[in-house]
PDB file of C-alpha atoms in Angstrom:
ATOM      1  CA  MET A   1      24.887 -31.758  -9.509  1.00 43.00           C
ATOM      2  CA  LEU A   2      22.577 -28.966 -10.753  1.00 47.00           C
ATOM      3  CA  ALA A   3      21.833 -26.146  -8.410  1.00 48.00           C
ATOM      4  CA  LYS A   4      18.318 -25.804  -7.140  1.00 45.00           C
ATOM      5  CA  ALA A   5      16.376 -23.209  -9.156  1.00 42.00           C
ATOM      6  CA  PRO A   6      15.401 -20.199  -7.170  1.00 46.00           C
ATOM      7  CA  GLU A   7      11.726 -19.765  -6.168  1.00 54.00           C
ATOM      8  CA  THR A   8      10.157 -17.427  -8.680  1.00 62.00           C
ATOM      9  CA  ARG A   9       6.727 -17.048  -7.031  1.00 73.00           C
ATOM     10  CA  ARG A  10       6.026 -13.925  -5.103  1.00 83.00           C
ATOM     11  CA  LEU A  11       7.280 -13.946  -1.516  1.00 86.00           C
ATOM     12  CA  TYR A  12       3.837 -13.446  -0.037  1.00 87.00           C
ATOM     13  CA  LEU A  13       2.559 -16.558  -1.891  1.00 89.00           C
ATOM     14  CA  GLN A  14       5.455 -18.652  -0.563  1.00 91.00           C
ATOM     15  CA  ILE A  15       4.698 -17.476   2.970  1.00 90.00           C
ATOM     16  CA  ALA A  16       0.922 -18.055   2.475  1.00 91.00           C
ATOM     17  CA  ASP A  17       1.737 -21.637   1.509  1.00 91.00           C
ATOM     18  CA  LYS A  18       3.630 -22.111   4.819  1.00 91.00           C
ATOM     19  CA  VAL A  19       0.876 -20.596   6.942  1.00 90.00           C
ATOM     20  CA  ARG A  20      -1.784 -22.638   5.069  1.00 89.00           C
ATOM     21  CA  ALA A  21       0.124 -25.746   6.017  1.00 88.00           C
ATOM     22  CA  LEU A  22       0.193 -24.565   9.663  1.00 85.00           C
ATOM     23  CA  LEU A  23      -3.623 -24.167   9.509  1.00 86.00           C
ATOM     24  CA  ALA A  24      -4.027 -27.748   8.496  1.00 83.00           C
ATOM     25  CA  GLN A  25      -2.597 -28.903  11.810  1.00 83.00           C
ATOM     26  CA  PRO A  26      -4.976 -29.988  14.661  1.00 81.00           C
ATOM     27  CA  ASP A  27      -3.850 -27.106  16.852  1.00 78.00           C
ATOM     28  CA  PHE A  28      -5.786 -24.674  14.620  1.00 81.00           C
ATOM     29  CA  ALA A  29      -9.478 -25.392  15.074  1.00 81.00           C
ATOM     30  CA  PRO A  30     -12.161 -23.075  13.472  1.00 84.00           C
ATOM     31  CA  GLY A  31     -12.483 -19.943  15.620  1.00 83.00           C
ATOM     32  CA  GLY A  32      -9.026 -20.334  17.013  1.00 85.00           C
ATOM     33  CA  ARG A  33      -6.620 -17.450  17.074  1.00 87.00           C
ATOM     34  CA  LEU A  34      -3.292 -17.598  15.158  1.00 89.00           C
ATOM     35  CA  PRO A  35      -0.087 -16.682  16.788  1.00 88.00           C
ATOM     36  CA  ALA A  36       0.901 -12.974  16.685  1.00 87.00           C
ATOM     37  CA  GLU A  37       2.563 -11.743  13.488  1.00 86.00           C
ATOM     38  CA  ARG A  38       5.858 -11.345  15.325  1.00 88.00           C
ATOM     39  CA  ALA A  39       5.781 -15.033  16.334  1.00 90.00           C
ATOM     40  CA  LEU A  40       4.788 -16.178  12.909  1.00 90.00           C
ATOM     41  CA  ALA A  41       7.576 -14.067  11.323  1.00 89.00           C
ATOM     42  CA  GLU A  42      10.179 -15.545  13.709  1.00 90.00           C
ATOM     43  CA  GLN A  43       8.883 -19.074  13.118  1.00 89.00           C
ATOM     44  CA  LEU A  44       8.988 -18.675   9.310  1.00 89.00           C
ATOM     45  CA  GLY A  45      12.152 -16.546   9.149  1.00 89.00           C
ATOM     46  CA  VAL A  46      10.555 -13.628   7.305  1.00 90.00           C
ATOM     47  CA  SER A  47       9.508  -9.995   7.990  1.00 87.00           C
ATOM     48  CA  ARG A  48       6.353  -9.056   9.767  1.00 86.00           C
ATOM     49  CA  PRO A  49       5.096  -6.980   6.751  1.00 85.00           C
ATOM     50  CA  SER A  50       5.516 -10.096   4.495  1.00 87.00           C
ATOM     51  CA  VAL A  51       3.594 -12.236   6.978  1.00 89.00           C
ATOM     52  CA  ARG A  52       0.922  -9.619   6.998  1.00 88.00           C
ATOM     53  CA  GLU A  53       0.548  -9.765   3.183  1.00 90.00           C
ATOM     54  CA  ALA A  54       0.410 -13.629   3.366  1.00 91.00           C
ATOM     55  CA  LEU A  55      -2.387 -13.425   5.960  1.00 91.00           C
ATOM     56  CA  VAL A  56      -4.391 -11.117   3.680  1.00 90.00           C
ATOM     57  CA  VAL A  57      -4.007 -13.704   0.938  1.00 91.00           C
ATOM     58  CA  LEU A  58      -5.502 -16.345   3.291  1.00 92.00           C
ATOM     59  CA  GLU A  59      -8.301 -13.912   4.215  1.00 91.00           C
ATOM     60  CA  LEU A  60      -9.113 -13.472   0.531  1.00 89.00           C
ATOM     61  CA  GLU A  61      -9.296 -17.310   0.369  1.00 88.00           C
ATOM     62  CA  GLY A  62     -11.699 -17.406   3.337  1.00 89.00           C
ATOM     63  CA  LEU A  63      -9.248 -19.372   5.489  1.00 91.00           C
ATOM     64  CA  VAL A  64      -8.816 -16.650   8.146  1.00 89.00           C
ATOM     65  CA  GLU A  65     -10.520 -13.476   9.358  1.00 88.00           C
ATOM     66  CA  ILE A  66      -8.404 -10.403  10.286  1.00 86.00           C
ATOM     67  CA  ARG A  67     -10.172  -8.543  13.137  1.00 83.00           C
ATOM     68  CA  GLN A  68      -8.781  -5.108  13.797  1.00 77.00           C
ATOM     69  CA  GLY A  69      -7.395  -4.756  17.365  1.00 74.00           C
ATOM     70  CA  SER A  70      -8.032  -8.406  18.084  1.00 80.00           C
ATOM     71  CA  GLY A  71      -5.986 -10.758  15.847  1.00 86.00           C
ATOM     72  CA  VAL A  72      -6.310 -13.272  13.069  1.00 88.00           C
ATOM     73  CA  TYR A  73      -8.774 -16.188  13.530  1.00 89.00           C
ATOM     74  CA  VAL A  74      -9.299 -19.419  11.687  1.00 89.00           C
ATOM     75  CA  CYS A  75     -12.594 -19.474   9.685  1.00 88.00           C
ATOM     76  CA  ALA A  76     -15.205 -22.146   9.985  1.00 80.00           C
ATOM     77  CA  PRO A  77     -15.419 -24.679   7.076  1.00 73.00           C
ATOM     78  CA  ALA A  78     -18.776 -23.177   5.863  1.00 58.00           C
ATOM     79  CA  HIS A  79     -17.071 -19.859   5.339  1.00 56.00           C
ATOM     80  CA  ARG A  80     -14.130 -21.488   3.649  1.00 54.00           C
ATOM     81  CA  ASP A  81     -16.416 -23.347   1.223  1.00 53.00           C
ATOM     82  CA  ALA A  82     -18.114 -20.130   0.198  1.00 51.00           C
ATOM     83  CA  ALA A  83     -14.835 -18.178  -0.380  1.00 54.00           C
ATOM     84  CA  ALA A  84     -12.733 -18.156  -3.423  1.00 56.00           C
ATOM     85  CA  ALA A  85     -10.192 -20.971  -3.867  1.00 52.00           C
ATOM     86  CA  PRO A  86      -6.573 -19.791  -4.565  1.00 50.00           C
ATOM     87  CA  ALA A  87      -6.852 -20.520  -8.243  1.00 44.00           C
ATOM     88  CA  GLU A  88     -10.053 -18.490  -8.522  1.00 50.00           C
ATOM     89  CA  LEU A  89      -8.481 -15.412  -6.978  1.00 53.00           C
ATOM     90  CA  GLY A  90      -6.601 -14.707 -10.184  1.00 55.00           C
ATOM     91  CA  GLU A  91      -3.872 -12.143 -10.173  1.00 76.00           C
ATOM     92  CA  LEU A  92      -3.540 -10.903  -6.588  1.00 85.00           C
ATOM     93  CA  GLY A  93      -1.195  -8.098  -7.600  1.00 85.00           C
ATOM     94  CA  ASP A  94       2.303  -7.135  -6.555  1.00 87.00           C
ATOM     95  CA  SER A  95       3.395  -6.843  -2.908  1.00 89.00           C
ATOM     96  CA  LEU A  96       2.263  -3.539  -1.468  1.00 90.00           C
ATOM     97  CA  ILE A  97       5.650  -3.263   0.105  1.00 90.00           C
ATOM     98  CA  ASP A  98       7.300  -3.461  -3.330  1.00 92.00           C
ATOM     99  CA  ILE A  99       4.795  -1.029  -4.823  1.00 94.00           C
ATOM    100  CA  MET A 100       5.232   1.684  -2.173  1.00 94.00           C
ATOM    101  CA  ASN A 101       9.029   1.352  -2.188  1.00 95.00           C
ATOM    102  CA  ALA A 102       9.116   1.620  -5.945  1.00 96.00           C
ATOM    103  CA  ARG A 103       6.883   4.658  -5.786  1.00 97.00           C
ATOM    104  CA  ALA A 104       9.101   6.302  -3.175  1.00 97.00           C
ATOM    105  CA  VAL A 105      12.145   5.870  -5.479  1.00 97.00           C
ATOM    106  CA  LEU A 106      10.440   6.996  -8.647  1.00 98.00           C
ATOM    107  CA  GLU A 107       8.158   9.772  -7.323  1.00 98.00           C
ATOM    108  CA  GLY A 108      10.869  11.097  -4.983  1.00 98.00           C
ATOM    109  CA  ALA A 109      13.194  11.501  -7.935  1.00 98.00           C
ATOM    110  CA  ILE A 110      10.457  13.113  -9.971  1.00 98.00           C
ATOM    111  CA  ALA A 111       9.647  15.628  -7.247  1.00 98.00           C
ATOM    112  CA  ALA A 112      13.284  16.525  -6.967  1.00 98.00           C
ATOM    113  CA  SER A 113      13.646  16.919 -10.759  1.00 98.00           C
ATOM    114  CA  VAL A 114      10.656  19.192 -11.268  1.00 98.00           C
ATOM    115  CA  ALA A 115      10.979  21.396  -8.153  1.00 98.00           C
ATOM    116  CA  PRO A 116      13.453  23.916  -9.598  1.00 98.00           C
ATOM    117  CA  PHE A 117      11.576  24.329 -12.873  1.00 96.00           C
ATOM    118  CA  CYS A 118       7.806  23.981 -12.059  1.00 96.00           C
ATOM    119  CA  THR A 119       5.814  26.872 -13.374  1.00 97.00           C
ATOM    120  CA  ALA A 120       3.364  29.047 -11.562  1.00 98.00           C
ATOM    121  CA  ARG A 121       0.542  27.565 -13.680  1.00 98.00           C
ATOM    122  CA  SER A 122       1.345  23.967 -12.777  1.00 98.00           C
ATOM    123  CA  LEU A 123       1.728  24.837  -9.106  1.00 98.00           C
ATOM    124  CA  LYS A 124      -1.672  26.679  -9.128  1.00 98.00           C
ATOM    125  CA  GLY A 125      -3.205  23.512 -10.600  1.00 98.00           C
ATOM    126  CA  LEU A 126      -1.506  21.323  -8.026  1.00 98.00           C
ATOM    127  CA  ARG A 127      -2.709  23.494  -5.168  1.00 98.00           C
ATOM    128  CA  ALA A 128      -6.260  23.388  -6.570  1.00 98.00           C
ATOM    129  CA  ILE A 129      -6.093  19.539  -6.485  1.00 98.00           C
ATOM    130  CA  TYR A 130      -4.786  19.675  -2.882  1.00 98.00           C
ATOM    131  CA  GLU A 131      -7.570  21.975  -1.751  1.00 98.00           C
ATOM    132  CA  THR A 132     -10.127  19.605  -3.295  1.00 98.00           C
ATOM    133  CA  MET A 133      -8.503  16.777  -1.482  1.00 97.00           C
ATOM    134  CA  ALA A 134      -8.587  18.705   1.806  1.00 97.00           C
ATOM    135  CA  ARG A 135     -12.352  19.411   1.400  1.00 97.00           C
ATOM    136  CA  GLU A 136     -13.108  15.765   0.706  1.00 96.00           C
ATOM    137  CA  ALA A 137     -10.980  14.470   3.613  1.00 95.00           C
ATOM    138  CA  HIS A 138     -12.515  16.949   6.088  1.00 95.00           C
ATOM    139  CA  ALA A 139     -15.961  15.900   4.830  1.00 95.00           C
ATOM    140  CA  GLY A 140     -15.191  12.346   5.798  1.00 92.00           C
ATOM    141  CA  HIS A 141     -14.589  11.051   2.290  1.00 93.00           C
ATOM    142  CA  ILE A 142     -11.717   8.841   1.055  1.00 92.00           C
ATOM    143  CA  PRO A 143     -10.227  11.065  -1.768  1.00 95.00           C
ATOM    144  CA  ILE A 144      -8.682   8.342  -3.870  1.00 95.00           C
ATOM    145  CA  ALA A 145      -9.294  10.017  -7.242  1.00 96.00           C
ATOM    146  CA  THR A 146      -7.985  13.343  -5.993  1.00 98.00           C
ATOM    147  CA  ASP A 147      -4.970  11.716  -4.396  1.00 97.00           C
ATOM    148  CA  ARG A 148      -4.214  10.040  -7.757  1.00 98.00           C
ATOM    149  CA  ALA A 149      -4.645  13.347  -9.562  1.00 98.00           C
ATOM    150  CA  PHE A 150      -2.114  14.960  -7.191  1.00 98.00           C
ATOM    151  CA  HIS A 151       0.580  12.385  -7.767  1.00 98.00           C
ATOM    152  CA  VAL A 152      -0.022  12.343 -11.499  1.00 98.00           C
ATOM    153  CA  ALA A 153       0.050  16.087 -11.723  1.00 98.00           C
ATOM    154  CA  ILE A 154       3.580  16.169 -10.339  1.00 98.00           C
ATOM    155  CA  ALA A 155       4.716  13.582 -12.846  1.00 98.00           C
ATOM    156  CA  GLN A 156       3.069  15.687 -15.601  1.00 98.00           C
ATOM    157  CA  MET A 157       5.419  18.534 -14.664  1.00 98.00           C
ATOM    158  CA  THR A 158       8.264  16.438 -16.204  1.00 98.00           C
ATOM    159  CA  GLY A 159       6.706  16.642 -19.664  1.00 97.00           C
ATOM    160  CA  ASN A 160       7.638  12.943 -19.972  1.00 98.00           C
ATOM    161  CA  GLU A 161       4.701  10.717 -20.850  1.00 98.00           C
ATOM    162  CA  VAL A 162       6.553   7.506 -20.005  1.00 98.00           C
ATOM    163  CA  LEU A 163       7.070   8.789 -16.442  1.00 98.00           C
ATOM    164  CA  VAL A 164       3.410   9.849 -16.337  1.00 98.00           C
ATOM    165  CA  ARG A 165       2.143   6.435 -17.368  1.00 98.00           C
ATOM    166  CA  THR A 166       4.543   4.799 -14.944  1.00 98.00           C
ATOM    167  CA  VAL A 167       3.247   6.818 -12.001  1.00 98.00           C
ATOM    168  CA  GLU A 168      -0.347   6.042 -13.063  1.00 98.00           C
ATOM    169  CA  ASN A 169       0.446   2.401 -13.324  1.00 97.00           C
ATOM    170  CA  TYR A 170       2.100   2.206  -9.910  1.00 96.00           C
ATOM    171  CA  TYR A 171      -0.764   4.096  -8.372  1.00 97.00           C
ATOM    172  CA  ASP A 172      -3.440   1.957 -10.009  1.00 96.00           C
ATOM    173  CA  ALA A 173      -1.683  -1.211  -8.743  1.00 93.00           C
ATOM    174  CA  ARG A 174      -3.383  -0.454  -5.388  1.00 89.00           C
ATOM    175  CA  HIS A 175      -6.602  -1.736  -6.899  1.00 89.00           C
ATOM    176  CA  ALA A 176      -5.381  -5.265  -7.306  1.00 89.00           C
ATOM    177  CA  PRO A 177      -6.939  -7.739  -4.728  1.00 88.00           C
ATOM    178  CA  LEU A 178      -4.052  -7.915  -2.277  1.00 88.00           C
ATOM    179  CA  PRO A 179      -3.177  -4.154  -2.073  1.00 88.00           C
ATOM    180  CA  ALA A 180      -6.793  -3.189  -2.047  1.00 87.00           C
ATOM    181  CA  LYS A 181      -7.525  -5.527   0.897  1.00 87.00           C
ATOM    182  CA  LEU A 182      -4.557  -4.187   2.800  1.00 85.00           C
ATOM    183  CA  PHE A 183      -5.653  -0.551   2.194  1.00 84.00           C
ATOM    184  CA  GLY A 184      -9.156  -1.503   3.116  1.00 82.00           C
ATOM    185  CA  HIS A 185      -8.030  -2.570   6.588  1.00 79.00           C
ATOM    186  CA  PHE A 186      -6.506   0.847   7.480  1.00 78.00           C
ATOM    187  CA  GLU A 187      -7.901   3.682   5.320  1.00 81.00           C
ATOM    188  CA  ASN A 188     -10.262   5.957   7.227  1.00 84.00           C
ATOM    189  CA  THR A 189     -10.954   9.624   7.910  1.00 85.00           C
ATOM    190  CA  HIS A 190      -8.084   9.864  10.423  1.00 88.00           C
ATOM    191  CA  THR A 191      -5.425   8.333   8.197  1.00 90.00           C
ATOM    192  CA  TRP A 192      -6.406  10.609   5.262  1.00 92.00           C
ATOM    193  CA  LEU A 193      -6.271  13.684   7.419  1.00 94.00           C
ATOM    194  CA  THR A 194      -2.808  12.620   8.412  1.00 94.00           C
ATOM    195  CA  ALA A 195      -1.871  12.034   4.777  1.00 95.00           C
ATOM    196  CA  LEU A 196      -3.274  15.494   3.914  1.00 96.00           C
ATOM    197  CA  VAL A 197      -0.562  17.060   6.040  1.00 97.00           C
ATOM    198  CA  GLU A 198       2.080  15.064   4.087  1.00 98.00           C
ATOM    199  CA  HIS A 199       0.663  16.242   0.760  1.00 98.00           C
ATOM    200  CA  GLN A 200       0.796  19.838   2.041  1.00 98.00           C
ATOM    201  CA  ALA A 201       4.527  19.376   2.818  1.00 98.00           C
ATOM    202  CA  ILE A 202       5.077  18.150  -0.833  1.00 98.00           C
ATOM    203  CA  LEU A 203       3.194  21.016  -2.248  1.00 98.00           C
ATOM    204  CA  GLU A 204       5.011  23.648  -0.209  1.00 98.00           C
ATOM    205  CA  ALA A 205       8.384  22.168  -1.049  1.00 98.00           C
ATOM    206  CA  LEU A 206       7.546  22.392  -4.757  1.00 98.00           C
ATOM    207  CA  GLU A 207       6.245  25.962  -4.324  1.00 98.00           C
ATOM    208  CA  ALA A 208       9.559  26.807  -2.721  1.00 98.00           C
ATOM    209  CA  HIS A 209      11.390  25.184  -5.681  1.00 98.00           C
ATOM    210  CA  ASP A 210      13.397  23.129  -3.199  1.00 98.00           C
ATOM    211  CA  PRO A 211      14.420  19.805  -4.773  1.00 98.00           C
ATOM    212  CA  ILE A 212      15.869  18.291  -1.591  1.00 98.00           C
ATOM    213  CA  GLN A 213      12.770  18.996   0.460  1.00 98.00           C
ATOM    214  CA  ALA A 214      10.470  17.996  -2.324  1.00 98.00           C
ATOM    215  CA  GLN A 215      12.103  14.576  -2.622  1.00 98.00           C
ATOM    216  CA  ALA A 216      12.213  14.114   1.143  1.00 98.00           C
ATOM    217  CA  ALA A 217       8.599  15.100   1.564  1.00 98.00           C
ATOM    218  CA  MET A 218       7.455  12.681  -1.162  1.00 98.00           C
ATOM    219  CA  GLN A 219       9.461   9.802   0.160  1.00 98.00           C
ATOM    220  CA  ARG A 220       8.361  10.479   3.707  1.00 98.00           C
ATOM    221  CA  HIS A 221       4.676  10.535   2.624  1.00 97.00           C
ATOM    222  CA  LEU A 222       4.958   7.196   0.763  1.00 96.00           C
ATOM    223  CA  ARG A 223       6.948   5.570   3.553  1.00 94.00           C
ATOM    224  CA  LEU A 224       4.438   6.673   6.204  1.00 94.00           C
ATOM    225  CA  SER A 225       1.551   5.477   4.015  1.00 92.00           C
ATOM    226  CA  LEU A 226       3.048   1.970   4.045  1.00 88.00           C
ATOM    227  CA  GLU A 227       3.732   2.140   7.822  1.00 86.00           C
ATOM    228  CA  ARG A 228       0.093   3.170   8.497  1.00 84.00           C
ATOM    229  CA  CYS A 229      -1.029   0.090   6.429  1.00 80.00           C
ATOM    230  CA  ALA A 230       1.336  -2.100   8.341  1.00 68.00           C
ATOM    231  CA  ALA A 231       0.239  -0.762  11.758  1.00 63.00           C
ATOM    232  CA  HIS A 232      -3.462  -1.390  11.165  1.00 50.00           C
ATOM    233  CA  THR A 233      -3.559  -4.987   9.834  1.00 45.00           C
TER     234      THR A 233
END
């Protein structure tokens, strides 16, 4: 007997299918509140962050509404009819969990590799980017472009264009529908001021030419970025 082929669809899509089936039950009337993420995760046998991603998929489809500090609610049929169907959503993007974990591995290794050798000129440029980011964050702006420039500048210190393109591609993956919606639920002035402190730690470790601290600071920043997203959805 042939073994069953493994599921190749992204995990968040598999979980979204299961939650969508739950919503079809009579217990979930429009306006009703879904069980807490912890309960859904236990019921489905998956992690809470993965449940969170699946709920955002359903939000993009117009099936649920995620209300900060309140919970997740079933949308009325009129709202569902006006929303995009799953097939119309196109490519939702990779799991934000996978993206941020991959970035932590790659960018942490890059930070460690360049720390002993980065030049005064490259560090001066990186500090200028950081100071621009600080001004933008303190002015209440979301410094996405400057944040991207900061991470790419560190990759450019390697002199390896493949690594630079990879860092750019990983960063730009945040603009796909699923990651963008997740970021949209938590990014605000407070979170960016917190992230600014983490960027300062990365910069200072590089200025000290300390590979261990540079890697640790980069990985800590990316881990905390994911945790902030997880905590606010």
